Amino acid sequence: MKEALVSRDLTVNVVDSPIPSPGPDQVVVKVAVSGSNPKDWKRAVMSDKPMNTGDDIAGIVYTVGSNVVEFHPGDRVAAFHEMMAPHGSFAEYAVAEAYCTFHIPKKTSFEEASTIPLAAQTAAIGLYQNLSLPPPWHPTLTPTPLIVYGAASAVGSYTIQLALQSNIHPLICVAGRGIPHVESLIDKTKGDVVLDYRIGDAELVSQLKDIAQKHQGGIHYAFDAISEHNSYQNISAALTTDGSAHITLILPGRDYSAIPSHVEHSITYVGVAHRGADGDAWQKKTGGATKTGNQEFAYLLFRYFGRGLQEGYFGGHPYEVVPGGLEGGVEKGLKDLKAGKASAVKYVFRIGDEK
């Protein structure tokens, strides 16, 4: 099979590799479309050797492990490949754990499905494991203001989609060029709003504070899908000061000392989806709230994503197919991601000819 290996300078070398075999609880997918994420180039520039950094898989099941009962060869699926593990999605065949795989309805394209796994699971972990907000199958009946910073990003947009299903309102969204996309998602009849960060930090903070003052008890929750460029400082200025505020962020290894001591903060790291039920040392080390049952949580949410696609209450992120696939497409897409050219869109790469 053909596999794209990404070097530190983001040049891509397409090599011949053996088709992988599944472990007992894994599926091997013939990749139709691979999605991409900012971590795909970030991981590459930190690696000493070229690697296949793709993690978003959409395609046809090729073979399954001996313990797998939900999936069979020929099934249309999307999956989240374990980050840094071999056999990622920048290849003709990729490997995923069965619990991080879901069926794609016939009406959903591989392109749309490839935008979902990593980013939607990140949103779910942040909302339901770290912020401990009510899940979609037990929606809240209490007004629950939530700031979503970076709302036009894939993680931010899936945070909005899931929050809507959890009846979390009002959503106070912060975006820039992607504001029209965010406005297409929110429910203004329930008080949801979008603020433009391009007005400057001082004015943005002023608007956030004005909104907070209108809600009895203030704003207690925030999902920072940017976690840089003063995002968490701006958010913190609008959160309640009574010690009950919680902000979750997506970038590990940063200095978050600017977050006031009265605001609890955690790191939402999607890699915990592949950790077992014994907790997670990485989250302990970085200050994130350690949760058990990460694999079970991933299993549950991936089935929810598939059902949501079928029923129509959940959908993929806007995408752009980068021409060239493995031969040129992956390299161009990752370089454009690094250059910050993507706005309210995911770059995806068509690898196989499956429909």
Coordinates of C-alpha atoms in Angstrom, one line a residue:
M1 CA 0.0 0.0 0.0
K2 CA 1.0 3.7 -0.4
E3 CA 1.7 5.6 2.8
A4 CA 2.6 9.3 3.2
L5 CA 5.3 10.1 5.7
V6 CA 5.6 13.7 6.9
S7 CA 9.0 15.2 7.7
R8 CA 9.8 18.0 10.1
D9 CA 9.8 20.5 7.3
L10 CA 6.4 19.2 6.2
T11 CA 7.6 17.7 3.0
V12 CA 5.9 14.4 2.3
N13 CA 7.4 11.2 1.0
V14 CA 5.0 8.5 -0.3
V15 CA 6.4 5.1 0.4
D16 CA 5.3 1.4 -0.1
S17 CA 4.3 -0.2 3.2
P18 CA 2.7 -3.5 4.1
I19 CA -1.1 -3.5 4.6
P20 CA -1.5 -3.7 8.4
S21 CA -3.2 -6.5 10.2
P22 CA -5.6 -5.8 13.0
G23 CA -5.2 -6.6 16.7
P24 CA -8.0 -8.5 18.4
D25 CA -10.0 -5.4 19.1
Q26 CA -9.1 -3.4 16.0
V27 CA -10.4 -2.7 12.5
V28 CA -8.4 -2.1 9.3
V29 CA -10.0 0.4 7.1
K30 CA -9.4 0.9 3.4
V31 CA -9.2 4.7 3.5
A32 CA -11.4 6.7 1.2
V33 CA -10.8 10.1 2.7
S34 CA -8.5 11.3 5.5
G35 CA -9.3 14.3 7.5
S36 CA -6.6 16.6 9.0
N37 CA -6.0 18.5 12.2
P38 CA -3.5 21.1 13.3
K39 CA -1.8 18.5 15.4
D40 CA -0.9 16.7 12.2
W41 CA 1.8 19.3 11.3
K42 CA 2.6 20.0 14.9
R43 CA 3.5 16.4 15.7
A44 CA 5.6 16.2 12.5
V45 CA 7.8 19.2 13.3
M46 CA 8.5 17.8 16.7
S47 CA 9.5 14.3 15.4
D48 CA 13.0 13.2 14.7
K49 CA 11.8 10.9 11.9
P50 CA 9.2 11.1 9.2
M51 CA 5.8 9.7 10.3
N52 CA 2.3 9.2 9.2
T53 CA 0.5 11.7 11.4
G54 CA -3.1 11.3 10.1
D55 CA -5.8 10.3 12.6
D56 CA -9.2 11.0 11.0
I57 CA -10.3 8.0 8.9
A58 CA -13.3 7.5 6.7
G59 CA -13.6 4.5 4.4
I60 CA -14.5 0.8 4.1
V61 CA -13.7 -1.9 6.6
Y62 CA -11.1 -4.2 5.1
T63 CA -10.7 -6.7 7.9
V64 CA -11.4 -6.9 11.6
G65 CA -9.8 -8.4 14.7
S66 CA -11.0 -11.6 16.4
N67 CA -12.9 -9.8 19.1
V68 CA -14.7 -7.3 16.9
V69 CA -18.5 -8.0 16.5
E70 CA -20.0 -4.6 15.4
F71 CA -18.1 -4.2 12.2
H72 CA -17.6 -6.3 9.2
P73 CA -15.7 -6.1 5.9
G74 CA -17.5 -3.8 3.5
D75 CA -19.0 -1.5 6.2
R76 CA -18.8 2.2 5.7
V77 CA -17.1 3.6 8.8
A78 CA -15.3 6.6 10.3
A79 CA -12.7 6.2 13.0
F80 CA -10.2 8.0 15.3
H81 CA -6.7 6.4 14.9
E82 CA -4.6 6.4 18.0
M83 CA -2.2 9.4 17.9
M84 CA 1.5 8.6 17.4
A85 CA 0.7 4.9 16.8
P86 CA 1.6 3.2 13.5
H87 CA -0.8 2.9 10.6
G88 CA -2.4 6.3 10.6
S89 CA -4.9 7.7 8.1
F90 CA -2.4 9.2 5.6
A91 CA -2.3 5.8 3.8
E92 CA -4.4 3.5 1.7
Y93 CA -5.1 1.4 4.7
A94 CA -5.3 2.5 8.4
V95 CA -5.9 0.9 11.8
A96 CA -8.4 2.0 14.5
E97 CA -9.7 0.6 17.7
A98 CA -13.3 -0.7 17.4
Y99 CA -14.5 1.5 20.2
C100 CA -13.3 4.6 18.3
T101 CA -15.1 3.6 15.2
F102 CA -18.7 4.3 14.0
H103 CA -20.9 3.4 11.1
I104 CA -21.4 6.1 8.4
P105 CA -25.0 6.4 7.1
K106 CA -25.5 6.0 3.4
K107 CA -26.5 9.6 3.1
T108 CA -23.2 10.9 4.7
S109 CA -20.2 11.3 2.4
F110 CA -16.8 10.0 3.4
E111 CA -15.6 13.6 3.1
E112 CA -18.1 14.8 5.7
A113 CA -17.5 11.8 8.0
S114 CA -13.7 12.4 7.9
T115 CA -14.1 15.8 9.6
I116 CA -15.7 14.2 12.7
P117 CA -13.6 11.8 14.8
L118 CA -10.8 13.7 16.5
A119 CA -12.4 17.1 16.7
A120 CA -15.9 15.9 17.8
Q121 CA -14.3 13.6 20.5
T122 CA -12.2 16.5 21.7
A123 CA -15.4 18.6 22.1
A124 CA -17.2 15.7 24.0
I125 CA -14.3 15.2 26.4
G126 CA -14.1 18.9 27.2
L127 CA -17.8 19.3 27.7
Y128 CA -18.8 16.2 29.5
Q129 CA -15.6 14.9 31.2
N130 CA -13.7 18.0 32.1
L131 CA -16.5 20.6 32.5
S132 CA -18.9 17.9 33.7
L133 CA -21.9 19.4 31.9
P134 CA -25.1 17.4 31.2
P135 CA -24.8 15.0 28.3
P136 CA -27.2 15.0 25.3
W137 CA -29.2 12.0 26.6
H138 CA -29.9 13.9 29.9
P139 CA -30.2 17.6 28.8
T140 CA -30.3 20.3 31.3
L141 CA -33.4 22.3 32.1
T142 CA -31.4 25.0 33.8
P143 CA -30.0 28.0 32.0
T144 CA -26.3 27.3 31.7
P145 CA -24.2 30.0 30.0
L146 CA -21.2 28.7 28.2
I147 CA -18.4 30.6 26.5
V148 CA -17.1 28.9 23.4
Y149 CA -13.9 30.6 22.3
G150 CA -12.8 29.7 18.8
A151 CA -16.3 28.7 17.9
A152 CA -15.7 28.5 14.1
S153 CA -12.9 25.9 14.5
A154 CA -13.9 22.2 14.2
V155 CA -13.5 21.7 17.9
G156 CA -15.5 24.8 18.7
S157 CA -18.2 24.0 16.2
Y158 CA -18.7 20.4 17.5
T159 CA -18.8 21.9 21.0
I160 CA -21.7 24.0 19.8
Q161 CA -23.5 21.1 18.2
L162 CA -23.2 18.9 21.3
A163 CA -24.1 21.8 23.6
L164 CA -27.3 22.3 21.6
Q165 CA -28.2 18.7 22.1
S166 CA -27.6 19.1 25.8
N167 CA -29.8 22.2 25.9
I168 CA -26.9 24.3 27.1
H169 CA -27.8 28.0 26.6
P170 CA -27.0 30.7 26.2
L171 CA -23.9 30.0 24.1
I172 CA -21.5 33.0 24.1
C173 CA -19.4 32.3 21.0
V174 CA -16.2 34.1 20.0
A175 CA -15.1 33.8 16.4
G176 CA -13.6 35.9 13.5
R177 CA -13.8 35.2 9.8
G178 CA -16.0 32.1 10.5
I179 CA -18.8 34.1 12.2
P180 CA -21.3 33.2 9.4
H181 CA -20.7 29.5 10.0
V182 CA -21.2 29.9 13.8
E183 CA -24.4 31.8 13.3
S184 CA -25.7 28.9 11.2
L185 CA -25.3 26.6 14.2
I186 CA -26.5 28.6 17.2
D187 CA -30.1 29.3 18.5
K188 CA -30.5 33.0 18.9
T189 CA -34.0 32.4 20.3
K190 CA -32.4 31.0 23.4
G191 CA -30.0 33.8 23.8
D192 CA -27.0 32.5 21.9
V193 CA -24.7 35.2 20.5
V194 CA -21.5 35.5 18.5
L195 CA -18.8 38.1 19.3
D196 CA -16.0 39.1 17.0
Y197 CA -12.6 38.8 18.6
R198 CA -11.2 41.2 15.9
I199 CA -12.7 44.2 17.8
G200 CA -9.7 43.9 20.1
D201 CA -9.2 42.3 23.5
A202 CA -10.4 45.3 25.6
E203 CA -13.7 45.7 23.8
L204 CA -14.2 41.9 23.6
V205 CA -13.7 41.6 27.4
S206 CA -16.1 44.5 27.9
Q207 CA -18.8 42.8 25.8
L208 CA -18.2 39.5 27.6
K209 CA -18.6 41.2 31.0
D210 CA -21.8 42.9 29.8
I211 CA -23.3 39.6 28.9
A212 CA -22.2 38.0 32.2
Q213 CA -23.9 40.7 34.2
K214 CA -27.2 39.9 32.5
H215 CA -27.1 36.3 33.9
Q216 CA -28.0 35.7 37.5
G217 CA -25.0 33.9 39.1
G218 CA -22.7 34.8 36.2
I219 CA -20.9 32.6 33.8
H220 CA -19.3 29.4 35.2
Y221 CA -18.2 27.5 32.2
A222 CA -15.9 28.1 29.2
F223 CA -14.4 25.9 26.4
D224 CA -11.3 27.5 25.0
A225 CA -10.8 25.9 21.6
I226 CA -7.9 28.3 20.8
S227 CA -5.9 28.5 24.1
E228 CA -3.5 31.2 22.8
H229 CA -3.5 34.8 21.7
N230 CA -5.0 36.1 25.0
S231 CA -8.0 33.8 24.7
Y232 CA -8.0 32.4 28.2
Q233 CA -7.2 35.8 29.7
N234 CA -10.2 37.3 27.9
I235 CA -12.4 34.4 29.0
S236 CA -11.2 34.5 32.7
A237 CA -12.1 38.2 32.9
A238 CA -15.8 37.4 32.3
L239 CA -16.2 34.3 34.5
T240 CA -17.7 34.4 38.0
T241 CA -15.3 35.1 40.8
D242 CA -17.0 32.9 43.5
G243 CA -14.6 30.0 43.0
S244 CA -17.0 27.9 40.9
A245 CA -15.8 28.9 37.4
H246 CA -14.1 26.3 35.2
I247 CA -12.3 26.7 31.9
T248 CA -11.0 23.9 29.8
L249 CA -8.3 24.4 27.2
I250 CA -6.9 22.3 24.3
L251 CA -3.2 23.0 24.2
P252 CA -0.9 21.2 26.6
G253 CA 2.5 22.4 27.8
R254 CA 1.5 26.1 27.9
D255 CA 2.0 28.6 30.7
Y256 CA -1.6 29.2 32.0
S257 CA -0.5 31.1 35.1
A258 CA -2.4 34.1 33.8
I259 CA -5.7 32.3 34.6
P260 CA -6.8 33.6 38.0
S261 CA -6.6 31.3 41.0
H262 CA -10.3 31.4 41.5
V263 CA -10.9 29.8 38.1
E264 CA -10.4 26.1 37.8
H265 CA -8.7 25.0 34.6
S266 CA -8.2 21.7 32.9
I267 CA -6.6 20.5 29.7
T268 CA -8.8 18.7 27.2
Y269 CA -6.6 16.1 25.5
V270 CA -8.3 13.8 23.0
G271 CA -5.6 11.2 23.4
V272 CA -7.2 10.0 26.6
A273 CA -9.9 8.3 24.4
H274 CA -7.3 5.6 23.9
R275 CA -6.5 5.2 27.6
G276 CA -8.0 2.6 29.9
A277 CA -10.3 2.9 32.9
D278 CA -7.4 3.3 35.4
G279 CA -7.2 7.0 35.0
D280 CA -4.6 8.9 33.1
A281 CA -1.2 10.0 34.4
W282 CA -0.8 12.6 31.6
Q283 CA -3.9 14.5 32.8
K284 CA -2.7 14.4 36.4
K285 CA 0.7 15.8 35.4
T286 CA -0.8 18.7 33.4
G287 CA -3.5 19.6 35.8
G288 CA -6.4 18.2 33.9
A289 CA -9.2 16.4 35.7
T290 CA -8.5 12.7 35.6
K291 CA -11.5 10.7 34.6
T292 CA -12.0 6.9 34.4
G293 CA -13.6 4.9 31.7
N294 CA -12.0 6.8 28.8
Q295 CA -12.5 4.0 26.4
E296 CA -16.1 3.4 27.4
F297 CA -16.8 7.1 27.0
A298 CA -15.3 7.0 23.5
Y299 CA -17.3 4.0 22.7
L300 CA -20.5 5.7 23.8
L301 CA -19.9 9.0 22.0
F302 CA -18.8 7.4 18.7
R303 CA -22.1 5.5 18.6
Y304 CA -23.9 8.8 19.3
F305 CA -22.1 10.5 16.4
G306 CA -23.2 7.7 14.0
R307 CA -26.8 7.9 15.3
G308 CA -26.8 11.7 15.1
L309 CA -25.7 11.6 11.5
Q310 CA -28.5 9.1 10.6
E311 CA -31.2 11.0 12.5
G312 CA -30.0 14.4 11.3
Y313 CA -29.3 16.2 14.6
F314 CA -25.5 16.0 14.2
G315 CA -23.3 16.8 11.2
G316 CA -19.8 17.2 10.0
H317 CA -17.7 20.3 9.7
P318 CA -17.4 22.3 6.5
Y319 CA -14.5 20.9 4.5
E320 CA -12.3 21.5 1.5
V321 CA -10.9 18.6 -0.5
V322 CA -7.2 19.4 -1.2
P323 CA -6.3 18.0 -4.6
G324 CA -3.6 15.4 -4.9
G325 CA -4.4 13.0 -2.1
L326 CA -1.3 11.4 -0.8
E327 CA 0.8 12.7 -3.7
G328 CA 0.9 16.4 -3.0
G329 CA -2.4 16.9 -1.2
V330 CA -1.2 16.0 2.3
E331 CA 1.8 18.2 2.0
K332 CA -0.1 21.2 0.7
G333 CA -2.8 20.8 3.3
L334 CA -0.5 20.6 6.3
K335 CA 1.6 23.6 5.1
D336 CA -1.6 25.6 4.6
L337 CA -2.8 24.6 8.1
K338 CA 0.5 25.7 9.6
A339 CA 0.2 29.0 7.7
G340 CA -3.2 29.6 9.3
K341 CA -5.1 29.6 6.0
A342 CA -8.0 27.4 7.1
S343 CA -11.0 29.3 8.6
A344 CA -14.2 27.5 9.5
V345 CA -13.1 24.6 7.3
K346 CA -11.3 21.3 7.5
Y347 CA -8.8 20.1 4.9
V348 CA -9.5 16.6 3.8
F349 CA -7.6 14.3 1.4
R350 CA -9.3 11.8 -1.0
I351 CA -7.1 8.7 -1.0
G352 CA -9.3 5.9 -2.4
D353 CA -12.1 5.8 -5.0
E354 CA -14.8 4.5 -2.7
K355 CA -18.1 6.4 -2.7

